[in-house]
Amino acid sequence: TQLLEQSPQFLSIQEGENLTVYCNSSSVFSSLQWYRQEPGEGPVLLVTVVTGGEVKKLKRLTFQFGDARKDSSLHITAAQPGDTGLYLCAGQGNNAGNMLTFGGGTRLMVKP
Amino acid sequence: GAGVSQTPSNKVTEKGKYVELRCDPISGHTALYWYRQSLGQGPEFLIYFQGTGAADDSGLPNDRFFAVRPEGSVSTLKIQRTERGDSAVYLCASSRLAGAWETQYFGPGTRLLVL
């Protein structure tokens, strides 16, 4: 059972549309990270959020950490085909080894 | 600089065989993690090393799985008597330290298929 629940699992949209991916947990994390994974590759870190209520922007991507540090969201504005991929959220810091606890992922397809 | 590398990139084996998967972390990184990613799911933690010792192996599914890191650098994940359910992508990650805000850098993974 995943401690982090991501929604939606799949998302297919047209180029130019906006979208939001959610990551929810009943556990508190010291930090929460968002990764993007391309086929045949490992996850690549996009951003780390550490403070409750924190908002970070990376070009067209906006990441938010919930006030209670249990949930997060990723919003993409004006999606492009190059945004296609698997988006993973991962919590860190609620165990001694600081290993990552991943959500199930959101598979995004942006059609031109 | 060089990232995390994993070999082989793909491994096909028969049920009951023994396999070894290798991970070369980023030079100087003391923490090394193994994760397993089944099709359509997020990665799940297997084992973590701090230096040469396995600091937490609570994610290993059973005693057929074992991992070593004898010199605190390269790590090998060993799977005995492979089963079809072991088929997955095995990911390795390393970080400078094992701190709560340390970035883990992932390798490309080894795709294991057990026939």
CSV table of N, CA and C in Angstrom, one decimal, chain B residues 17 19 36 38 61-62 64-65 79-90 112-114:
chain,number,residue,atom,x,y,z
B,17,LYS,N,16.8,-19.1,-11.7
B,17,LYS,CA,18.2,-18.7,-11.9
B,17,LYS,C,18.6,-17.6,-10.9
B,19,VAL,N,20.6,-14.0,-10.3
B,19,VAL,CA,21.1,-12.8,-11.1
B,19,VAL,C,21.8,-11.8,-10.1
B,36,ARG,N,12.7,-0.7,-6.3
B,36,ARG,CA,12.1,-1.6,-7.4
B,36,ARG,C,10.9,-0.9,-7.9
B,38,SER,N,7.7,-1.7,-10.3
B,38,SER,CA,6.9,-2.6,-11.1
B,38,SER,C,6.1,-1.8,-12.2
B,61,PRO,N,11.9,-7.9,-0.1
B,61,PRO,CA,10.7,-8.7,0.0
B,61,PRO,C,10.8,-10.1,0.7
B,62,ASN,N,12.0,-10.7,0.6
B,62,ASN,CA,12.2,-12.0,1.2
B,62,ASN,C,13.7,-12.3,1.2
B,64,ARG,N,15.4,-14.2,-0.5
B,64,ARG,CA,16.1,-14.4,-1.8
B,64,ARG,C,16.8,-13.2,-2.3
B,65,PHE,N,16.6,-12.1,-1.7
B,65,PHE,CA,17.2,-10.8,-2.1
B,65,PHE,C,18.3,-10.5,-1.1
B,79,ILE,N,19.8,-11.6,-6.5
B,79,ILE,CA,18.5,-12.3,-6.4
B,79,ILE,C,18.7,-13.8,-6.7
B,80,GLN,N,18.4,-14.6,-5.7
B,80,GLN,CA,18.5,-16.1,-5.9
B,80,GLN,C,17.1,-16.6,-6.3
B,81,ARG,N,17.2,-17.8,-7.0
B,81,ARG,CA,15.9,-18.5,-7.3
B,81,ARG,C,14.8,-17.6,-7.8
B,82,THR,N,15.2,-16.8,-8.9
B,82,THR,CA,14.3,-15.8,-9.4
B,82,THR,C,12.9,-16.4,-9.7
B,83,GLU,N,11.9,-15.5,-9.5
B,83,GLU,CA,10.5,-15.9,-9.8
B,83,GLU,C,9.9,-14.8,-10.7
B,84,ARG,N,8.9,-15.2,-11.4
B,84,ARG,CA,8.3,-14.3,-12.4
B,84,ARG,C,7.9,-13.0,-11.8
B,85,GLY,N,7.4,-13.0,-10.6
B,85,GLY,CA,7.0,-11.8,-9.9
B,85,GLY,C,8.2,-10.9,-9.6
B,86,ASP,N,9.4,-11.3,-9.8
B,86,ASP,CA,10.6,-10.4,-9.6
B,86,ASP,C,10.8,-9.5,-10.7
B,87,SER,N,10.1,-9.7,-11.8
B,87,SER,CA,10.2,-8.9,-13.0
B,87,SER,C,9.8,-7.5,-12.7
B,88,ALA,N,10.8,-6.6,-13.0
B,88,ALA,CA,10.5,-5.1,-12.6
B,88,ALA,C,11.8,-4.4,-13.1
B,89,VAL,N,11.7,-3.0,-12.9
B,89,VAL,CA,12.9,-2.2,-13.1
B,89,VAL,C,13.5,-2.0,-11.7
B,90,TYR,N,14.8,-2.3,-11.6
B,90,TYR,CA,15.5,-2.1,-10.4
B,90,TYR,C,16.4,-0.8,-10.5
B,112,LEU,N,14.6,-6.1,-15.4
B,112,LEU,CA,14.7,-7.6,-15.2
B,112,LEU,C,13.5,-8.3,-15.7
B,113,LEU,N,13.6,-9.2,-16.5
B,113,LEU,CA,12.5,-10.0,-17.0
B,113,LEU,C,12.7,-11.5,-16.6
B,114,VAL,N,11.9,-12.1,-15.8
B,114,VAL,CA,12.0,-13.5,-15.5
B,114,VAL,C,11.0,-14.3,-16.2
